[in-house]
Short mmCIF file of C-alpha atoms in Angstrom, two decimals:
data_model
loop_
_atom_site.label_atom_id
_atom_site.label_comp_id
_atom_site.label_asym_id
_atom_site.label_seq_id
_atom_site.Cartn_x
_atom_site.Cartn_y
_atom_site.Cartn_z
CA MET A 1 20.34 -4.65 -1.55
CA LYS A 2 21.02 -8.29 -1.18
CA LYS A 3 18.21 -10.55 0.02
CA SER A 4 18.70 -12.77 3.02
CA LEU A 5 20.28 -15.75 1.29
CA VAL A 6 19.09 -18.18 3.96
CA SER A 7 15.35 -17.69 2.91
CA ILE A 8 15.59 -18.26 -0.88
CA GLY A 9 14.76 -21.88 -1.89
CA LEU A 10 15.41 -23.53 -5.23
CA VAL A 11 12.32 -24.38 -7.28
CA THR A 12 11.59 -27.84 -8.51
CA THR A 13 12.86 -27.32 -12.00
CA LEU A 14 16.38 -26.90 -10.74
CA VAL A 15 16.55 -30.45 -9.48
CA GLY A 16 15.53 -31.66 -12.90
CA THR A 17 18.33 -29.70 -14.48
CA LEU A 18 20.76 -30.99 -11.89
CA LEU A 19 19.76 -34.58 -12.57
CA VAL A 20 20.27 -34.17 -16.29
CA GLY A 21 23.65 -32.55 -15.78
CA CYS A 22 24.90 -35.17 -13.36
CA SER A 23 23.41 -38.31 -14.85
CA THR A 24 24.33 -37.73 -18.49
CA ASP A 25 27.06 -36.11 -20.48
CA LYS A 26 24.57 -34.23 -22.60
CA GLY A 27 25.46 -30.70 -23.63
CA ALA A 28 28.70 -28.81 -23.80
CA GLU A 29 30.73 -28.52 -20.64
CA VAL A 30 32.71 -25.31 -20.50
CA THR A 31 36.32 -25.91 -19.53
CA ALA A 32 39.52 -23.95 -19.64
CA SER A 33 43.17 -24.49 -18.91
CA PRO A 34 43.99 -23.86 -15.25
CA LYS A 35 45.58 -20.52 -14.53
CA SER A 36 48.85 -20.43 -12.68
CA SER A 37 47.52 -17.91 -10.18
CA GLU A 38 44.45 -15.90 -9.26
CA ALA A 39 46.21 -12.78 -10.50
CA ALA A 40 46.73 -14.37 -13.89
CA ALA A 41 43.08 -15.36 -13.99
CA SER A 42 42.01 -11.82 -13.21
CA ALA A 43 44.33 -10.36 -15.80
CA SER A 44 43.10 -12.77 -18.47
CA ALA A 45 39.55 -11.65 -17.81
CA LYS A 46 40.23 -8.13 -19.11
CA PRO A 47 38.75 -7.82 -22.61
CA ASP A 48 41.07 -6.93 -25.50
CA ASP A 49 38.46 -4.88 -27.36
CA LYS A 50 37.88 -1.64 -25.45
CA SER A 51 36.00 0.30 -28.10
CA PRO A 52 33.01 2.14 -26.59
CA ILE A 53 29.69 0.30 -26.55
CA LYS A 54 26.54 0.53 -24.45
CA ILE A 55 24.62 -2.53 -23.32
CA THR A 56 21.20 -2.71 -21.69
CA TRP A 57 20.66 -4.76 -18.53
CA PHE A 58 17.40 -5.51 -16.69
CA VAL A 59 17.49 -6.61 -13.06
CA ASP A 60 14.43 -8.30 -11.59
CA GLN A 61 14.77 -6.49 -8.26
CA GLU A 62 12.53 -3.46 -7.90
CA SER A 63 14.69 -1.93 -5.17
CA TYR A 64 17.83 -1.94 -7.35
CA LYS A 65 18.58 1.53 -8.68
CA LYS A 66 21.86 2.26 -10.43
CA ASN A 67 22.75 4.97 -12.92
CA TRP A 68 26.01 4.29 -14.76
CA ASP A 69 28.38 7.15 -13.95
CA PRO A 70 31.98 6.64 -15.18
CA VAL A 71 32.75 10.28 -14.42
CA ASN A 72 32.00 10.33 -10.69
CA ASN A 73 31.77 6.66 -9.72
CA LEU A 74 35.24 5.13 -9.53
CA LEU A 75 34.10 1.53 -10.01
CA ASP A 76 32.04 2.45 -13.08
CA LYS A 77 35.02 4.41 -14.38
CA LYS A 78 37.35 1.44 -13.91
CA ILE A 79 34.97 -0.95 -15.69
CA THR A 80 34.39 1.37 -18.65
CA GLU A 81 38.11 2.13 -19.02
CA GLU A 82 39.08 -1.57 -18.90
CA THR A 83 36.27 -2.94 -21.07
CA GLY A 84 34.90 -0.02 -23.09
CA VAL A 85 31.42 -0.94 -21.85
CA SER A 86 28.82 1.42 -20.43
CA ILE A 87 25.67 -0.09 -18.95
CA GLU A 88 22.11 1.18 -19.03
CA PHE A 89 20.36 -0.47 -16.09
CA THR A 90 16.62 -0.86 -15.64
CA SER A 91 14.87 -2.74 -12.87
CA GLY A 92 11.42 -3.81 -11.81
CA ASN A 93 9.26 -6.45 -10.22
CA ASP A 94 8.08 -9.81 -11.53
CA ASP A 95 5.20 -8.18 -13.39
CA LYS A 96 7.57 -5.96 -15.34
CA LEU A 97 9.76 -8.96 -16.11
CA SER A 98 6.76 -10.91 -17.36
CA ALA A 99 5.74 -7.98 -19.55
CA LEU A 100 9.23 -7.86 -21.07
CA ILE A 101 9.08 -11.56 -21.83
CA ALA A 102 5.61 -11.24 -23.35
CA SER A 103 6.84 -8.46 -25.65
CA GLY A 104 9.53 -10.76 -27.03
CA ASP A 105 12.04 -7.93 -26.75
CA ILE A 106 14.33 -8.17 -23.75
CA PRO A 107 17.47 -6.14 -22.93
CA ASP A 108 20.96 -7.39 -23.80
CA MET A 109 21.36 -8.87 -20.32
CA ILE A 110 18.76 -9.92 -17.80
CA THR A 111 19.11 -10.90 -14.15
CA VAL A 112 16.40 -12.98 -12.48
CA ASP A 113 15.95 -14.74 -9.17
CA LYS A 114 17.22 -18.30 -9.62
CA GLY A 115 13.87 -19.69 -8.48
CA ALA A 116 11.62 -17.36 -10.48
CA PRO A 117 9.18 -19.16 -12.80
CA GLN A 118 10.14 -16.60 -15.48
CA ARG A 119 13.58 -18.19 -15.57
CA GLY A 120 12.15 -21.37 -17.07
CA VAL A 121 10.09 -19.36 -19.55
CA LEU A 122 13.18 -17.48 -20.70
CA GLU A 123 15.16 -20.69 -21.19
CA LYS A 124 12.40 -22.44 -23.15
CA SER A 125 11.34 -19.44 -25.26
CA GLY A 126 14.61 -18.89 -27.07
CA LEU A 127 14.80 -15.33 -25.77
CA VAL A 128 18.10 -16.07 -24.01
CA ALA A 129 21.10 -17.79 -25.56
CA PRO A 130 22.78 -20.89 -24.07
CA LEU A 131 25.64 -19.53 -22.00
CA ASP A 132 27.85 -22.54 -22.65
CA GLU A 133 27.64 -21.99 -26.41
CA LEU A 134 28.40 -18.27 -26.11
CA ILE A 135 31.42 -18.99 -23.93
CA LYS A 136 32.73 -21.68 -26.27
CA LYS A 137 32.39 -19.32 -29.23
CA HIS A 138 33.55 -16.02 -27.77
CA ASP A 139 35.67 -16.65 -24.66
CA PRO A 140 36.81 -20.26 -24.08
CA SER A 141 39.03 -19.11 -21.20
CA PHE A 142 35.91 -18.21 -19.18
CA ASN A 143 35.98 -21.14 -16.76
CA VAL A 144 32.56 -21.50 -15.16
CA ALA A 145 32.59 -23.93 -12.23
CA LYS A 146 31.32 -27.34 -13.27
CA SER A 147 29.08 -27.57 -10.21
CA MET A 148 27.34 -24.36 -11.28
CA GLN A 149 26.89 -25.65 -14.82
CA ASP A 150 25.48 -28.95 -13.58
CA TRP A 151 23.16 -27.44 -10.99
CA PHE A 152 21.54 -25.06 -13.45
CA ARG A 153 21.72 -27.23 -16.56
CA ASN A 154 18.46 -27.31 -18.53
CA PRO A 155 17.02 -30.64 -19.75
CA ASP A 156 18.15 -29.58 -23.24
CA GLY A 157 21.75 -30.01 -22.05
CA HIS A 158 22.66 -26.32 -21.85
CA PHE A 159 22.95 -23.87 -18.98
CA TYR A 160 21.72 -20.36 -19.55
CA GLY A 161 22.78 -18.17 -16.66
CA TYR A 162 25.64 -17.30 -14.32
CA ALA A 163 24.74 -17.45 -10.62
CA ASN A 164 26.07 -14.87 -8.20
CA TYR A 165 27.04 -15.95 -4.68
CA PHE A 166 27.39 -19.56 -5.86
CA TRP A 167 29.67 -21.60 -3.62
CA ALA A 168 31.54 -23.97 -5.93
CA LYS A 169 33.17 -26.55 -3.67
CA GLU A 170 35.72 -27.53 -6.34
CA THR A 171 37.21 -24.02 -6.10
CA PHE A 172 37.67 -24.16 -2.32
CA LYS A 173 41.11 -23.94 -0.78
CA PRO A 174 42.09 -25.15 2.70
CA GLY A 175 40.26 -22.98 5.22
CA ASP A 176 37.44 -21.99 2.84
CA THR A 177 33.94 -22.47 4.18
CA ILE A 178 30.40 -21.28 3.60
CA TYR A 179 29.38 -18.64 6.09
CA SER A 180 25.97 -18.11 7.69
CA ASN A 181 23.68 -15.17 8.30
CA GLN A 182 22.57 -16.89 11.50
CA GLY A 183 24.33 -16.51 14.80
CA LEU A 184 24.08 -14.93 18.22
CA TYR A 185 25.34 -11.39 18.65
CA ALA A 186 25.44 -8.99 21.58
CA ARG A 187 26.57 -5.40 22.18
CA LYS A 188 30.08 -5.53 23.64
CA ASP A 189 29.89 -2.08 25.24
CA ILE A 190 26.81 -3.09 27.24
CA MET A 191 28.34 -6.47 28.09
CA ASP A 192 31.40 -4.73 29.51
CA GLN A 193 29.25 -2.23 31.38
CA LEU A 194 27.20 -4.97 33.08
CA GLY A 195 29.93 -7.58 33.52
CA ILE A 196 28.47 -10.04 31.02
CA LYS A 197 30.87 -12.59 29.50
CA PRO A 198 30.61 -14.24 26.04
CA GLU A 199 30.47 -17.68 27.66
CA ASP A 200 27.36 -16.65 29.61
CA PHE A 201 25.37 -17.12 26.40
CA SER A 202 26.25 -20.81 25.96
CA THR A 203 23.53 -22.15 28.28
CA LYS A 204 19.87 -21.30 28.67
CA GLU A 205 20.27 -20.18 32.27
CA GLY A 206 23.37 -18.17 31.46
CA LEU A 207 21.60 -16.44 28.59
CA VAL A 208 18.55 -15.66 30.73
CA THR A 209 20.77 -14.24 33.47
CA ALA A 210 22.62 -12.04 30.96
CA LEU A 211 19.39 -10.70 29.47
CA LYS A 212 17.96 -10.06 32.94
CA LYS A 213 20.98 -7.90 33.76
CA VAL A 214 20.10 -5.70 30.80
CA LYS A 215 16.43 -5.54 31.78
CA ASP A 216 16.99 -4.98 35.51
CA SER A 217 19.61 -2.28 34.93
CA LYS A 218 17.04 -0.33 32.86
CA THR A 219 19.83 0.35 30.40
CA LYS A 220 19.24 3.27 28.06
CA TYR A 221 21.18 4.33 24.98
CA ASN A 222 20.79 7.83 23.55
CA GLY A 223 17.42 8.08 25.28
CA PHE A 224 16.16 4.70 24.00
CA ASP A 225 15.30 1.83 26.33
CA VAL A 226 17.50 -1.10 25.38
CA THR A 227 15.48 -4.24 24.60
CA PRO A 228 17.30 -7.36 25.84
CA ALA A 229 16.67 -9.63 22.83
CA TYR A 230 15.26 -10.13 19.35
CA PHE A 231 15.59 -13.83 18.54
CA GLU A 232 14.20 -15.99 15.71
CA SER A 233 12.80 -19.40 16.60
CA TRP A 234 14.44 -21.25 13.70
CA VAL A 235 17.88 -20.01 14.74
CA ILE A 236 17.37 -21.07 18.35
CA SER A 237 16.14 -24.52 17.26
CA SER A 238 19.27 -24.83 15.09
CA PHE A 239 21.40 -23.99 18.13
CA PHE A 240 19.57 -26.78 19.94
CA GLY A 241 20.57 -29.18 17.14
CA ALA A 242 17.23 -29.65 15.34
CA PRO A 243 17.94 -32.15 12.51
CA ARG A 244 16.78 -31.96 8.88
CA GLU A 245 17.57 -35.57 7.92
CA ASP A 246 16.80 -38.74 9.86
CA ALA A 247 19.10 -41.72 10.38
CA GLN A 248 17.67 -43.42 7.27
CA GLY A 249 18.38 -40.39 5.11
CA ASN A 250 14.81 -39.10 4.85
CA LEU A 251 14.04 -35.40 4.87
CA LEU A 252 12.88 -34.14 8.26
CA ASP A 253 10.68 -31.12 8.82
CA ARG A 254 12.82 -29.21 11.30
CA GLU A 255 9.75 -27.39 12.56
CA ARG A 256 8.37 -30.72 13.78
CA THR A 257 11.27 -31.85 15.93
CA PRO A 258 11.57 -31.91 19.74
CA GLU A 259 14.30 -29.28 19.47
CA SER A 260 11.94 -26.84 17.78
CA LEU A 261 9.31 -27.31 20.47
CA GLU A 262 12.04 -26.72 23.05
CA ALA A 263 13.00 -23.52 21.22
CA TYR A 264 9.42 -22.24 21.33
CA GLN A 265 9.18 -23.06 25.02
CA PHE A 266 12.42 -21.20 25.68
CA LEU A 267 11.37 -18.13 23.68
CA ASN A 268 8.03 -18.14 25.48
CA ARG A 269 9.92 -18.08 28.76
CA LEU A 270 11.94 -15.09 27.56
CA TYR A 271 8.71 -13.33 26.60
CA ARG A 272 6.97 -14.06 29.91
CA GLU A 273 10.00 -12.78 31.82
CA GLY A 274 10.08 -9.53 29.85
CA LEU A 275 13.25 -10.32 27.92
CA LEU A 276 11.75 -10.76 24.44
CA PRO A 277 9.23 -8.10 23.32
CA GLU A 278 5.84 -8.71 21.74
CA ASP A 279 6.88 -6.82 18.60
CA SER A 280 9.55 -9.47 17.97
CA GLN A 281 6.73 -11.24 16.11
CA THR A 282 5.63 -8.25 14.05
CA LEU A 283 8.65 -6.08 13.17
CA ASN A 284 9.95 -6.39 9.62
CA THR A 285 13.64 -6.26 8.74
CA SER A 286 13.66 -2.51 8.10
CA GLN A 287 11.97 -1.75 11.41
CA LEU A 288 14.32 -3.99 13.38
CA THR A 289 17.32 -2.50 11.57
CA GLU A 290 16.17 0.95 12.64
CA LYS A 291 15.91 -0.14 16.28
CA VAL A 292 19.36 -1.74 16.14
CA ASN A 293 20.92 1.38 14.64
CA ASN A 294 19.25 3.54 17.28
CA GLY A 295 21.14 1.45 19.83
CA ALA A 296 17.92 0.03 21.29
CA VAL A 297 18.77 -3.70 20.98
CA PHE A 298 21.22 -5.69 23.11
CA ALA A 299 21.20 -9.15 21.48
CA LEU A 300 19.92 -10.64 18.22
CA THR A 301 20.26 -13.72 16.02
CA ASN A 302 20.05 -12.19 12.53
CA LYS A 303 23.44 -11.23 11.11
CA ALA A 304 21.73 -9.84 8.01
CA ILE A 305 20.63 -6.89 10.15
CA LYS A 306 23.26 -4.25 9.41
CA TRP A 307 24.45 -2.04 12.27
CA ASP A 308 26.76 0.19 10.22
CA ALA A 309 24.87 3.37 11.11
CA LEU A 310 25.16 2.64 14.84
CA TYR A 311 28.88 1.97 14.56
CA ALA A 312 29.38 5.14 12.51
CA LYS A 313 27.90 7.18 15.36
CA ASP A 314 29.60 5.21 18.13
CA PRO A 315 32.63 2.98 17.34
CA LYS A 316 32.26 1.36 20.77
CA ALA A 317 28.79 0.06 19.91
CA ILE A 318 30.01 -3.20 18.40
CA PHE A 319 28.07 -6.45 18.16
CA VAL A 320 30.28 -9.47 18.90
CA SER A 321 29.71 -13.20 18.47
CA VAL A 322 28.56 -15.04 21.59
CA GLY A 323 27.17 -18.47 22.43
CA PRO A 324 25.63 -20.32 20.72
CA VAL A 325 23.16 -21.34 23.39
CA LEU A 326 22.77 -25.10 23.75
CA GLY A 327 19.56 -27.02 24.33
CA ASP A 328 18.79 -29.35 27.22
CA LYS A 329 20.38 -32.34 25.46
CA GLY A 330 23.59 -30.44 24.76
CA LYS A 331 23.52 -31.41 21.07
CA GLN A 332 25.97 -29.85 18.65
CA PRO A 333 24.46 -26.73 17.03
CA VAL A 334 23.92 -27.01 13.27
CA ILE A 335 22.98 -23.73 11.57
CA ASP A 336 22.01 -22.93 8.01
CA PRO A 337 24.67 -21.42 5.76
CA VAL A 338 23.79 -18.94 3.06
CA ALA A 339 22.31 -20.61 -0.02
CA ALA A 340 25.10 -22.58 -1.70
CA SER A 341 23.38 -22.35 -5.08
CA GLY A 342 23.43 -18.57 -5.08
CA TRP A 343 20.82 -15.88 -5.47
CA THR A 344 20.25 -14.72 -9.06
CA LEU A 345 21.04 -15.85 -12.60
CA THR A 346 22.28 -13.43 -15.25
CA MET A 347 21.46 -14.32 -18.85
CA VAL A 348 22.23 -12.97 -22.32
CA SER A 349 19.59 -12.10 -24.90
CA SER A 350 19.71 -14.25 -28.01
CA LYS A 351 19.20 -11.01 -29.97
CA ALA A 352 21.98 -9.02 -28.29
CA LYS A 353 24.24 -7.38 -30.88
CA ASN A 354 27.45 -7.56 -28.85
CA GLN A 355 27.32 -11.06 -27.42
CA ASP A 356 31.08 -11.42 -27.70
CA ARG A 357 31.67 -8.29 -25.61
CA ILE A 358 28.96 -9.26 -23.12
CA ILE A 359 30.49 -12.68 -22.47
CA LYS A 360 33.90 -11.11 -21.92
CA LEU A 361 32.29 -8.56 -19.59
CA MET A 362 30.71 -11.39 -17.60
CA HIS A 363 34.08 -13.14 -17.39
CA TYR A 364 35.70 -9.92 -16.23
CA LEU A 365 33.06 -9.07 -13.61
CA SER A 366 33.05 -12.60 -12.17
CA SER A 367 36.84 -12.81 -11.77
CA ASP A 368 38.30 -13.00 -8.28
CA GLU A 369 39.75 -9.50 -8.18
CA MET A 370 36.68 -7.87 -9.69
CA SER A 371 34.57 -9.63 -7.06
CA LEU A 372 36.67 -7.81 -4.49
CA ASN A 373 36.38 -4.53 -6.40
CA VAL A 374 32.61 -4.92 -6.55
CA THR A 375 32.56 -5.49 -2.79
CA TYR A 376 34.87 -2.70 -1.66
CA GLY A 377 35.47 -0.40 -4.62
CA PRO A 378 38.57 -0.15 -6.85
CA LYS A 379 41.78 -1.80 -5.71
CA GLY A 380 44.51 0.70 -4.89
CA ILE A 381 41.97 3.28 -3.77
CA THR A 382 39.63 1.61 -1.29
CA TRP A 383 41.63 -1.54 -0.59
CA ASP A 384 44.74 -3.59 -1.30
CA TYR A 385 46.23 -6.89 -0.19
CA ASP A 386 48.27 -7.01 3.01
CA ALA A 387 51.36 -9.18 3.50
CA ASN A 388 49.17 -12.19 4.33
CA GLY A 389 46.96 -11.88 1.26
CA LYS A 390 44.03 -10.42 3.19
CA VAL A 391 42.16 -7.30 2.17
CA LYS A 392 43.28 -4.13 3.91
CA LEU A 393 40.81 -1.28 3.56
CA SER A 394 42.18 2.21 3.06
CA ASP A 395 41.79 4.78 5.82
CA GLU A 396 40.14 7.06 3.26
CA PHE A 397 37.46 4.48 2.51
CA ILE A 398 36.82 3.57 6.15
CA LYS A 399 36.44 7.23 7.07
CA ALA A 400 34.15 8.02 4.13
CA ARG A 401 31.92 5.02 4.78
CA SER A 402 31.57 5.80 8.47
CA GLU A 403 30.53 9.37 7.68
CA ASP A 404 28.05 8.63 4.87
CA ALA A 405 27.64 5.07 3.56
CA ALA A 406 25.24 6.06 0.76
CA LYS A 407 27.50 8.82 -0.52
CA THR A 408 30.47 6.45 -0.37
CA LYS A 409 28.70 3.99 -2.68
CA LEU A 410 28.06 6.75 -5.20
CA LYS A 411 31.75 7.62 -5.23
CA TYR A 412 33.44 4.21 -4.99
CA GLY A 413 30.71 1.87 -6.28
CA ASN A 414 31.13 -0.63 -3.45
CA GLY A 415 28.18 -2.99 -3.14
CA THR A 416 26.40 -1.69 -6.25
CA LEU A 417 27.15 -4.34 -8.89
CA ASP A 418 27.16 -7.82 -7.38
CA TRP A 419 25.11 -9.64 -10.01
CA LEU A 420 28.12 -11.69 -11.14
CA ILE A 421 30.08 -11.76 -7.90
CA ASN A 422 31.98 -14.85 -6.77
CA TYR A 423 31.96 -14.54 -2.99
CA VAL A 424 34.44 -17.35 -2.32
CA PRO A 425 37.52 -15.11 -2.84
CA VAL A 426 35.80 -12.35 -0.86
CA GLN A 427 35.22 -14.67 2.08
CA ARG A 428 38.79 -15.96 1.78
CA THR A 429 40.34 -12.48 2.07
CA LEU A 430 38.02 -10.70 4.51
CA PRO A 431 39.52 -7.51 5.98
CA VAL A 432 41.28 -7.61 9.31
CA ASN A 433 41.77 -3.88 9.79
CA GLY A 434 39.12 -1.72 11.40
CA VAL A 435 37.15 -2.85 14.45
CA GLN A 436 33.90 -3.34 12.56
CA GLU A 437 35.53 -5.44 9.82
CA THR A 438 37.49 -7.48 12.35
CA GLU A 439 34.36 -8.39 14.28
CA ARG A 440 32.48 -9.34 11.12
CA THR A 441 35.36 -11.53 10.00
CA LYS A 442 35.48 -13.14 13.43
CA SER A 443 31.74 -13.84 13.34
CA ASN A 444 32.02 -15.45 9.89
CA ILE A 445 34.76 -17.75 11.13
CA TYR A 446 33.09 -18.35 14.50
CA PHE A 447 29.71 -19.52 13.23
CA SER A 448 30.88 -21.14 9.98
CA LYS A 449 32.14 -24.11 12.00
CA TYR A 450 28.51 -24.92 12.78
CA THR A 451 27.29 -24.85 9.16
CA TYR A 452 26.72 -27.75 6.76
CA ASP A 453 26.36 -28.37 3.03
CA MET A 454 22.77 -27.28 2.35
CA LEU A 455 22.71 -27.81 -1.42
CA ALA A 456 20.43 -30.86 -1.42
CA PHE A 457 17.92 -29.06 0.81
CA GLU A 458 17.71 -26.19 -1.66
CA SER A 459 15.88 -28.41 -4.14
CA THR A 460 12.75 -29.09 -2.11
CA SER A 461 10.62 -25.97 -2.69
CA PRO A 462 7.58 -26.85 -4.83
CA LEU A 463 7.10 -25.23 -8.20
CA GLY A 464 4.71 -22.27 -8.22
CA GLY A 465 1.21 -23.07 -9.39
CA THR A 466 1.31 -26.71 -8.28
CA GLU A 467 -0.90 -28.29 -5.62
CA GLU A 468 2.14 -28.74 -3.39
CA ALA A 469 2.97 -25.05 -3.68
CA GLY A 470 -0.56 -24.18 -2.57
CA ILE A 471 -0.29 -26.48 0.43
CA ASN A 472 3.10 -25.00 1.28
CA ALA A 473 1.74 -21.44 1.21
CA LYS A 474 -1.22 -22.33 3.43
CA ARG A 475 1.03 -24.27 5.80
CA GLU A 476 3.33 -21.28 6.15
CA GLU A 477 0.35 -19.07 7.03
CA VAL A 478 -0.57 -21.51 9.79
CA ARG A 479 3.01 -21.59 11.05
CA VAL A 480 3.42 -17.83 11.20
CA LYS A 481 0.25 -17.49 13.29
CA THR A 482 1.01 -20.50 15.49
CA ARG A 483 4.59 -19.37 16.02
CA ALA A 484 3.46 -16.00 17.36
CA LYS A 485 0.81 -17.60 19.59
CA MET A 486 3.34 -20.01 21.10
CA ILE A 487 5.98 -17.39 21.79
CA LEU A 488 3.45 -14.94 23.23
CA ALA A 489 1.49 -17.54 25.24
CA LYS A 490 0.57 -16.47 28.79
CA ALA A 491 1.32 -19.87 30.35
CA PRO A 492 4.14 -22.35 29.59
CA GLU A 493 1.72 -25.28 29.30
CA ASP A 494 -0.06 -23.50 26.44
CA VAL A 495 2.99 -23.76 24.18
CA GLU A 496 2.86 -27.52 23.63
CA LYS A 497 -0.92 -27.38 23.27
CA LEU A 498 -0.65 -24.76 20.52
CA TYR A 499 2.19 -26.71 18.92
CA LYS A 500 0.00 -29.82 18.62
CA GLU A 501 -2.94 -27.78 17.34
CA GLY A 502 -0.69 -26.39 14.62
CA ILE A 503 0.24 -29.91 13.51
CA GLU A 504 -3.45 -30.86 13.32
CA GLN A 505 -4.23 -27.81 11.19
CA GLU A 506 -1.40 -28.67 8.81
CA GLU A 507 -2.61 -32.25 8.45
CA LYS A 508 -6.06 -30.98 7.46
CA LEU A 509 -4.39 -28.94 4.71
CA GLY A 510 -2.89 -32.11 3.24
CA SER A 511 0.62 -31.47 4.50
CA GLN A 512 1.62 -35.13 4.11
CA LYS A 513 1.45 -34.77 0.34
CA LEU A 514 3.87 -31.84 0.58
CA VAL A 515 6.17 -33.79 2.91
CA ASP A 516 6.25 -36.74 0.49
CA TYR A 517 6.94 -34.44 -2.46
CA GLN A 518 9.78 -32.66 -0.68
CA ASN A 519 11.38 -35.91 0.45
CA LYS A 520 11.23 -37.23 -3.12
CA LYS A 521 13.02 -34.14 -4.42
CA PHE A 522 15.51 -34.37 -1.56
CA GLN A 523 16.36 -37.97 -2.45
CA GLU A 524 16.71 -37.08 -6.14
CA ALA A 525 19.08 -34.24 -5.30
CA LYS A 526 21.25 -36.46 -3.10
CA LYS A 527 21.39 -39.11 -5.80
CA ALA A 528 22.46 -36.49 -8.33
CA LEU A 529 25.12 -35.24 -5.93
CA GLY A 530 26.33 -38.80 -5.35
CA VAL A 531 25.73 -38.83 -1.59
CA GLN A 532 23.60 -40.94 0.73
CA PHE A 533 23.54 -38.59 3.70
CA VAL A 534 24.03 -34.84 4.07
CA TRP A 535 23.27 -34.10 7.71
CA PRO A 536 26.50 -33.75 9.74
CA THR A 537 25.60 -36.35 12.37
CA ASN A 538 24.73 -38.89 9.64
CA ILE A 539 27.96 -38.51 7.70
CA LYS A 540 30.65 -40.98 8.70
CA LYS A 541 33.91 -39.30 9.51
#
């Protein structure tokens, strides 16, 4: 359900709101007395009024389908019993959202992509109420992270929505970090079968040798030929250390760095040697996921590709973290984390009849323990804490999920209501029981050491409808085509030629104007955050 968080940029308006929030004291800042423990915070989030009410909630994600079922769905049952609230969900695309706004009659709650232009319309139109005012009036103990308030603060001084998957640094504890959906993963069963070691993936030659073993062995799995690799160029360039900020603090276009050219040359080599298929440039996420779950892929760089179905059929078919592969210069890999500023914003209608109950519901659903319940299902049934404070999944839940993941969601509600989730406590307590969970936890820890604070970079996407946005769209079209041509080139010398031709095409589109615009927004964001540099190699230790 969740989008790949690495691909969602923050539109221009967000920087403006950040600047207002950080440079002035305008507007109400929501604060609350610190709780003595996370448990106390979770307990305080339970509403006192549990009388039955129904609220309406629109989610601007067409693929999201949820019918509230407190009889058969244990998470829905828990929420209704503890809050008295039942929810009538509707969903749709941007057109449906725009139609709702135009009608002037929106549901009690509304969830939109943080970068959607409709978000600004909602905030300016008066259709949604300032969240800070609602909290101050109805639930002062609802402590929204200051960094979230500041990042999404409107020029009028208010903030209007709660962001899910927002990584508030002020809430971090020792050991907390932002994870990444980028990495390098390989099938352990095939590695063991062919004598391939994890360290083989740390150099170009070692990686090529490992992939050739898969190709030359003509490995099959359940009748499918196993493809050695499906790699993304931007991940490989990140492994090679492609920078996004120069020594003077200016924004760099990672695509136009020597490390990116090296990545394209390396991927072209893999293609020419039969290790990277032609369809690596055409398959969408669903198609690649299907191949992975059929057991037909040995190595990949996209952690967002879920291999649950493969593991359910064969517990030995585990993807483990390997590498990362280094470039010729041996630079430290620096990979993108998930978006620190989150994914969606959930807002409250200014006409909602039960605003007091809605605010308390939002407090409840965003609490640490409810974030875990939303992820795994109800505590005490699907999970509990172990002696070290980590999540331990129940055998019942693990078995049910391995047999039928979709049916499990209908029964336990896991992964069906993450619009207010705080993922920091989820990341902090990741499960350590079950082979699949253990490997995922290991991969989060393994690759998180290569991530960086990406918040300032999330402010550089141009606002839709502007000249810069048009240039950006056309530039991306050029890059998609050029990327495929470079990777699938018949001769190695063609790669650099195509790379230079791509730059020339972008310049004709007026790309310099876009570059200047993005650097301006980047500098504004850094100023608002109170930092001069954000790239790891530029930051003085």
